[in-house]
Coordinates of C-alpha atoms in Angstrom, one line a residue:
K275 CA -107.8 -61.3 -17.2
S276 CA -111.0 -63.4 -17.6
M277 CA -112.0 -62.6 -14.0
R278 CA -111.3 -58.9 -14.5
L279 CA -113.5 -58.9 -17.6
H280 CA -116.3 -61.3 -16.8
G281 CA -116.1 -62.0 -13.1
Q282 CA -116.2 -65.5 -11.7
L283 CA -117.7 -67.9 -14.2
Q284 CA -117.1 -71.2 -12.3
P285 CA -117.4 -71.8 -8.5
V286 CA -114.4 -72.9 -6.6
V287 CA -114.8 -76.3 -4.9
A288 CA -113.9 -76.9 -1.2
R289 CA -114.7 -79.2 1.7
L290 CA -115.5 -78.7 5.3
Y291 CA -112.3 -79.1 7.3
K292 CA -111.6 -78.5 11.0
G293 CA -114.2 -75.9 11.5
G294 CA -113.2 -74.1 8.3
I295 CA -113.0 -74.9 4.6
Q296 CA -110.2 -76.5 2.6
L297 CA -109.9 -75.7 -1.2
I298 CA -110.0 -78.7 -3.6
D299 CA -110.2 -76.9 -6.9
G300 CA -109.9 -73.2 -7.9
Y301 CA -106.5 -72.1 -6.7
K302 CA -105.9 -69.8 -9.7
R303 CA -109.4 -68.3 -9.3
L304 CA -108.7 -67.7 -5.6
Y305 CA -105.3 -66.0 -6.3
A306 CA -106.9 -63.9 -9.1
A307 CA -109.7 -62.8 -6.8
E308 CA -107.2 -61.8 -4.1
D309 CA -105.3 -59.7 -6.7
L310 CA -108.5 -58.1 -7.9
L311 CA -109.5 -57.4 -4.2
M312 CA -112.8 -59.3 -4.6
E313 CA -114.6 -59.7 -1.3
S314 CA -116.2 -63.1 -2.0
L315 CA -116.2 -66.1 -4.3
Q316 CA -118.9 -68.5 -5.3
C317 CA -118.0 -71.9 -3.7
R318 CA -119.4 -75.4 -4.0
L319 CA -118.9 -76.8 -0.5
L320 CA -118.7 -80.6 -0.2
E321 CA -118.7 -83.0 2.7
V322 CA -116.0 -85.5 1.7
D323 CA -113.1 -87.1 3.6
E324 CA -109.5 -86.4 2.8
H325 CA -108.9 -89.3 0.4
Q326 CA -112.1 -88.4 -1.6
A327 CA -110.9 -84.8 -1.7
K328 CA -107.6 -85.9 -3.3
V329 CA -109.4 -88.0 -5.9
L330 CA -111.7 -85.0 -6.7
M331 CA -108.6 -82.8 -7.1
L332 CA -107.4 -85.2 -9.8
S333 CA -110.7 -85.4 -11.6
Y334 CA -111.4 -81.7 -11.6
N335 CA -108.0 -81.1 -13.3
W336 CA -108.2 -83.8 -16.0
T337 CA -110.4 -81.6 -18.3
S338 CA -108.2 -78.5 -18.1
R339 CA -105.0 -80.5 -17.9
S340 CA -103.7 -78.1 -15.3
L341 CA -102.0 -80.8 -13.3
E342 CA -98.8 -82.3 -14.7
S343 CA -98.4 -86.1 -14.9
Y344 CA -95.9 -85.8 -12.0
E345 CA -98.3 -83.9 -9.9
E346 CA -101.0 -86.5 -10.5
A347 CA -98.4 -89.1 -9.5
L348 CA -97.8 -87.3 -6.2
V349 CA -101.5 -87.4 -5.4
L350 CA -101.7 -91.1 -6.2
K351 CA -98.6 -91.8 -4.1
D352 CA -100.1 -90.0 -1.2
L353 CA -103.3 -92.0 -1.5
S354 CA -101.3 -95.2 -1.7
E355 CA -99.1 -94.4 1.3
N356 CA -101.4 -92.5 3.6
H357 CA -104.7 -94.1 2.8
S358 CA -103.5 -97.7 2.2
M359 CA -104.9 -97.9 -1.3
D360 CA -103.5 -100.4 -3.7
Q361 CA -103.3 -99.8 -7.5
R362 CA -106.6 -101.6 -8.1
E363 CA -108.4 -99.3 -5.6
L364 CA -106.7 -96.3 -7.1
S365 CA -107.9 -97.4 -10.5
R366 CA -111.4 -97.8 -9.3
M367 CA -111.5 -94.5 -7.4
T368 CA -110.1 -92.5 -10.3
G369 CA -111.9 -94.2 -13.1
K370 CA -108.6 -94.7 -14.9
S371 CA -107.0 -97.9 -16.0
A372 CA -104.6 -99.9 -13.8
S373 CA -101.9 -99.2 -16.4
W374 CA -102.5 -95.5 -16.1
V375 CA -102.1 -95.6 -12.4
S376 CA -99.0 -97.8 -12.7
R377 CA -97.4 -95.4 -15.2
R378 CA -98.0 -92.4 -12.9
L379 CA -96.6 -94.1 -9.9
G380 CA -93.6 -95.2 -12.0
L381 CA -92.8 -91.6 -12.6
I382 CA -92.0 -91.1 -9.0
E383 CA -90.3 -94.4 -8.3
R384 CA -88.0 -94.2 -11.3
L385 CA -87.2 -90.5 -11.4
D386 CA -84.4 -88.6 -9.5
E387 CA -85.9 -86.3 -6.8
E388 CA -84.3 -83.3 -8.4
I389 CA -86.0 -84.0 -11.7
G390 CA -89.3 -84.2 -9.8
T391 CA -88.6 -80.7 -8.3
E392 CA -87.9 -79.3 -11.8
I393 CA -91.2 -80.7 -13.1
R394 CA -93.1 -79.1 -10.2
M395 CA -91.3 -75.8 -11.0
G396 CA -92.3 -76.1 -14.7
V397 CA -88.7 -76.4 -16.0
L398 CA -89.3 -79.9 -17.4
T399 CA -92.6 -81.4 -18.5
G400 CA -94.2 -84.8 -17.7
S401 CA -93.4 -85.8 -21.3
H402 CA -89.7 -85.1 -20.7
A403 CA -89.9 -87.1 -17.5
R404 CA -91.2 -90.1 -19.4
A405 CA -88.1 -90.0 -21.6
L406 CA -85.8 -89.5 -18.6
M407 CA -87.3 -92.4 -16.5
R408 CA -85.9 -94.8 -19.1
L409 CA -82.4 -93.9 -17.8
P410 CA -80.8 -95.0 -14.5
R411 CA -81.3 -92.4 -11.9
G412 CA -77.6 -91.5 -11.9
N413 CA -77.7 -90.5 -15.6
Q414 CA -81.0 -88.5 -15.6
L415 CA -79.7 -85.2 -14.4
S416 CA -77.0 -84.9 -17.0
I417 CA -79.5 -85.6 -19.8
A418 CA -82.1 -83.2 -18.2
R419 CA -79.5 -80.4 -18.3
V420 CA -79.0 -81.0 -22.0
I421 CA -82.8 -81.0 -22.6
Q422 CA -83.0 -77.6 -20.7
T423 CA -80.0 -76.0 -22.3
H424 CA -81.0 -76.9 -25.9
K425 CA -84.8 -76.5 -25.2
L426 CA -85.5 -79.9 -26.7
T427 CA -89.0 -81.1 -27.6
T428 CA -90.4 -84.4 -26.3
R429 CA -89.5 -86.1 -29.5
Q430 CA -86.0 -84.8 -29.5
S431 CA -85.6 -85.8 -25.9
D432 CA -86.7 -89.4 -26.8
R433 CA -84.1 -89.5 -29.6
L434 CA -81.4 -88.3 -27.3
V435 CA -82.2 -90.9 -24.6
D436 CA -82.4 -93.6 -27.3
A437 CA -78.9 -92.7 -28.5
Y438 CA -77.5 -92.4 -25.0
L439 CA -78.8 -95.9 -24.1
S440 CA -77.5 -97.3 -27.4
A441 CA -74.0 -95.8 -27.0
Q442 CA -71.4 -98.5 -26.7
D443 CA -69.3 -96.9 -24.0
E444 CA -69.0 -93.9 -21.6
K445 CA -66.9 -91.9 -24.1
L446 CA -69.7 -92.0 -26.7
Q447 CA -72.2 -91.0 -24.0
Q448 CA -70.1 -88.0 -23.0
Q449 CA -69.8 -87.0 -26.6
L450 CA -73.6 -87.1 -27.0
L451 CA -73.9 -84.8 -23.9
K452 CA -71.5 -82.3 -25.4
A453 CA -73.0 -82.5 -28.9
P454 CA -76.6 -83.6 -28.6
E455 CA -77.4 -82.4 -32.2
R456 CA -75.5 -85.6 -33.3
A457 CA -78.4 -87.7 -31.9
L458 CA -81.0 -85.4 -33.2
Y459 CA -80.0 -84.7 -36.8
R460 CA -77.5 -87.4 -37.8
R461 CA -78.1 -91.1 -38.6
D462 CA -74.6 -92.3 -37.6
V463 CA -75.0 -91.7 -33.9
H464 CA -73.0 -94.8 -32.9
E465 CA -69.9 -93.8 -34.9
P466 CA -67.1 -92.3 -32.8
L467 CA -66.9 -88.5 -33.2
A468 CA -63.8 -87.0 -34.7
D469 CA -62.4 -84.1 -32.8
M470 CA -64.9 -81.4 -33.7
H471 CA -63.4 -78.1 -34.8
D472 CA -65.9 -75.6 -36.1
P473 CA -64.4 -72.2 -36.8

Protein backbone atom coordinates (compact mmCIF):
# COMPACT_ATOMS: atom_id res chain seq x y z
CA LYS A 1 0.00 0.00 0.00
CA SER A 2 2.82 2.40 0.90
CA MET A 3 4.63 1.73 -2.37
CA ARG A 4 1.43 2.17 -4.36
CA LEU A 5 0.82 5.57 -2.70
CA HIS A 6 4.34 6.95 -2.31
CA GLY A 7 6.62 4.83 -4.47
CA GLN A 8 9.88 3.43 -3.11
CA LEU A 9 11.05 5.39 -0.05
CA GLN A 10 14.09 3.27 0.92
CA PRO A 11 16.54 1.56 -1.43
CA VAL A 12 16.89 -2.20 -1.27
CA VAL A 13 20.37 -3.47 -0.31
CA ALA A 14 22.23 -6.07 -2.35
CA ARG A 15 25.73 -7.38 -3.00
CA LEU A 16 27.64 -8.33 -6.12
CA TYR A 17 27.42 -12.10 -6.49
CA LYS A 18 28.54 -14.43 -9.32
CA GLY A 19 28.14 -11.83 -12.04
CA GLY A 20 24.74 -10.70 -10.75
CA ILE A 21 23.35 -9.31 -7.53
CA GLN A 22 22.07 -11.01 -4.38
CA LEU A 23 19.47 -9.25 -2.23
CA ILE A 24 20.39 -8.64 1.44
CA ASP A 25 17.53 -6.41 2.57
CA GLY A 26 14.26 -5.36 0.90
CA TYR A 27 12.43 -8.60 0.07
CA LYS A 28 8.99 -7.11 0.79
CA ARG A 29 9.78 -4.05 -1.33
CA LEU A 30 10.90 -6.34 -4.17
CA TYR A 31 7.71 -8.44 -3.99
CA ALA A 32 5.55 -5.29 -3.81
CA ALA A 33 7.38 -3.82 -6.83
CA GLU A 34 6.74 -7.02 -8.78
CA ASP A 35 3.02 -6.90 -7.88
CA LEU A 36 2.87 -3.24 -8.95
CA LEU A 37 4.71 -4.05 -12.21
CA MET A 38 7.44 -1.50 -11.43
CA GLU A 39 10.28 -1.65 -13.94
CA SER A 40 13.10 -0.78 -11.54
CA LEU A 41 14.03 -0.28 -7.89
CA GLN A 42 16.62 1.92 -6.25
CA CYS A 43 19.35 -0.35 -4.89
CA ARG A 44 22.35 0.20 -2.65
CA LEU A 45 24.97 -2.19 -4.02
CA LEU A 46 27.70 -3.38 -1.65
CA GLU A 47 30.91 -5.31 -2.17
CA VAL A 48 30.84 -7.65 0.82
CA ASP A 49 31.54 -11.36 1.26
CA GLU A 50 28.93 -13.93 2.25
CA HIS A 51 29.43 -13.81 6.01
CA GLN A 52 29.38 -9.98 6.04
CA ALA A 53 26.13 -10.12 4.03
CA LYS A 54 24.55 -12.39 6.65
CA VAL A 55 25.57 -10.04 9.47
CA LEU A 56 24.13 -7.10 7.49
CA MET A 57 20.88 -9.04 7.02
CA LEU A 58 20.57 -9.27 10.80
CA SER A 59 21.44 -5.61 11.44
CA TYR A 60 19.07 -4.19 8.81
CA ASN A 61 16.17 -6.09 10.38
CA TRP A 62 16.81 -5.16 14.05
CA THR A 63 15.16 -1.74 13.75
CA SER A 64 12.03 -3.01 11.98
CA ARG A 65 11.94 -6.28 14.00
CA SER A 66 10.95 -8.05 10.79
CA LEU A 67 13.10 -11.08 11.67
CA GLU A 68 11.82 -13.43 14.36
CA SER A 69 14.27 -14.51 17.09
CA TYR A 70 14.35 -17.97 15.54
CA GLU A 71 15.27 -16.55 12.12
CA GLU A 72 18.08 -14.56 13.74
CA ALA A 73 19.20 -17.81 15.36
CA LEU A 74 19.27 -19.57 11.97
CA VAL A 75 21.56 -16.87 10.53
CA LEU A 76 23.87 -17.08 13.56
CA LYS A 77 23.96 -20.88 13.33
CA ASP A 78 24.86 -20.65 9.65
CA LEU A 79 27.67 -18.20 10.44
CA SER A 80 28.92 -20.50 13.18
CA GLU A 81 28.85 -23.70 11.10
CA ASN A 82 29.73 -22.47 7.61
CA HIS A 83 32.11 -19.64 8.47
CA SER A 84 33.75 -21.14 11.58
CA MET A 85 32.78 -18.27 13.85
CA ASP A 86 32.58 -18.86 17.60
CA GLN A 87 30.19 -17.03 19.93
CA ARG A 88 32.76 -14.35 20.77
CA GLU A 89 33.27 -13.55 17.08
CA LEU A 90 29.50 -13.56 16.47
CA SER A 91 29.08 -11.14 19.35
CA ARG A 92 31.77 -8.83 17.96
CA MET A 93 30.43 -8.98 14.38
CA THR A 94 26.81 -8.32 15.36
CA GLY A 95 27.52 -5.80 18.09
CA LYS A 96 25.31 -7.84 20.43
CA SER A 97 26.28 -9.31 23.79
CA ALA A 98 27.62 -12.84 24.11
CA SER A 99 24.53 -13.76 26.15
CA TRP A 100 22.27 -12.50 23.30
CA VAL A 101 24.16 -14.72 20.84
CA SER A 102 24.00 -17.66 23.25
CA ARG A 103 20.23 -17.27 23.80
CA ARG A 104 19.58 -17.17 20.05
CA LEU A 105 21.69 -20.27 19.37
CA GLY A 106 19.96 -21.99 22.29
CA LEU A 107 16.63 -21.55 20.50
CA ILE A 108 17.78 -23.92 17.77
CA GLU A 109 19.66 -26.39 19.96
CA ARG A 110 16.82 -26.84 22.46
CA LEU A 111 13.78 -26.67 20.18
CA ASP A 112 12.11 -29.50 18.30
CA GLU A 113 12.56 -29.04 14.53
CA GLU A 114 8.80 -29.02 13.97
CA ILE A 115 8.48 -26.12 16.41
CA GLY A 116 11.12 -24.28 14.38
CA THR A 117 9.09 -24.85 11.21
CA GLU A 118 5.98 -23.42 12.85
CA ILE A 119 7.91 -20.33 13.98
CA ARG A 120 9.15 -19.75 10.42
CA MET A 121 5.55 -20.11 9.18
CA GLY A 122 4.34 -17.56 11.73
CA VAL A 123 2.14 -20.02 13.64
CA LEU A 124 4.21 -19.57 16.83
CA THR A 125 6.31 -16.59 17.91
CA GLY A 126 9.85 -16.42 19.23
CA SER A 127 8.37 -15.58 22.65
CA HIS A 128 6.36 -18.81 22.60
CA ALA A 129 9.58 -20.60 21.62
CA ARG A 130 11.39 -19.26 24.69
CA ALA A 131 8.68 -20.79 26.89
CA LEU A 132 8.74 -24.11 25.00
CA MET A 133 12.53 -24.49 25.07
CA ARG A 134 12.33 -24.94 28.86
CA LEU A 135 10.64 -28.31 28.18
CA PRO A 136 12.32 -31.51 27.01
CA ARG A 137 12.02 -31.82 23.21
CA GLY A 138 9.60 -34.75 23.54
CA ASN A 139 7.05 -32.58 25.40
CA GLN A 140 7.27 -29.43 23.31
CA LEU A 141 4.85 -30.35 20.53
CA SER A 142 1.97 -31.25 22.85
CA ILE A 143 2.28 -27.92 24.69
CA ALA A 144 2.66 -26.07 21.36
CA ARG A 145 -0.65 -27.58 20.19
CA VAL A 146 -2.36 -26.26 23.33
CA ILE A 147 -0.83 -22.79 22.77
CA GLN A 148 -2.12 -22.76 19.19
CA THR A 149 -5.57 -24.19 19.94
CA HIS A 150 -6.25 -21.79 22.82
CA LYS A 151 -4.39 -18.85 21.21
CA LEU A 152 -2.36 -18.32 24.37
CA THR A 153 -0.34 -15.16 24.95
CA THR A 154 3.34 -15.32 25.89
CA ARG A 155 2.54 -14.84 29.57
CA GLN A 156 -0.12 -17.57 29.50
CA SER A 157 2.30 -19.90 27.71
CA ASP A 158 4.89 -19.30 30.44
CA ARG A 159 2.33 -20.12 33.14
CA LEU A 160 1.29 -23.30 31.35
CA VAL A 161 4.92 -24.44 31.01
CA ASP A 162 5.55 -23.61 34.70
CA ALA A 163 2.55 -25.71 35.73
CA TYR A 164 3.52 -28.56 33.40
CA LEU A 165 7.07 -28.70 34.77
CA SER A 166 5.77 -28.55 38.36
CA ALA A 167 3.19 -31.31 37.85
CA GLN A 168 4.04 -34.25 40.08
CA ASP A 169 3.19 -37.00 37.61
CA GLU A 170 2.22 -37.71 34.03
CA LYS A 171 -1.48 -37.88 34.90
CA LEU A 172 -1.44 -34.25 36.12
CA GLN A 173 0.48 -33.22 33.00
CA GLN A 174 -2.15 -34.83 30.77
CA GLN A 175 -4.92 -33.08 32.72
CA LEU A 176 -3.18 -29.76 32.12
CA LEU A 177 -3.06 -30.46 28.39
CA LYS A 178 -6.80 -31.23 28.37
CA ALA A 179 -7.74 -28.30 30.61
CA PRO A 180 -5.03 -25.62 30.30
CA GLU A 181 -7.31 -22.99 31.82
CA ARG A 182 -6.53 -24.69 35.13
CA ALA A 183 -2.95 -23.44 34.93
CA LEU A 184 -3.98 -20.04 33.62
CA TYR A 185 -6.80 -19.04 35.96
CA ARG A 186 -6.59 -21.17 39.11
CA ARG A 187 -4.12 -21.18 41.96
CA ASP A 188 -4.45 -24.86 42.93
CA VAL A 189 -2.76 -26.18 39.79
CA HIS A 190 -1.04 -29.03 41.65
CA GLU A 191 -4.22 -30.50 43.13
CA PRO A 192 -5.59 -33.50 41.22
CA LEU A 193 -8.59 -32.65 39.09
CA ALA A 194 -11.91 -34.23 39.91
CA ASP A 195 -13.70 -35.66 36.88
CA MET A 196 -14.90 -32.57 35.11
CA HIS A 197 -18.51 -32.53 34.02
CA ASP A 198 -19.72 -29.23 32.69
CA PRO A 199 -23.25 -29.38 31.30
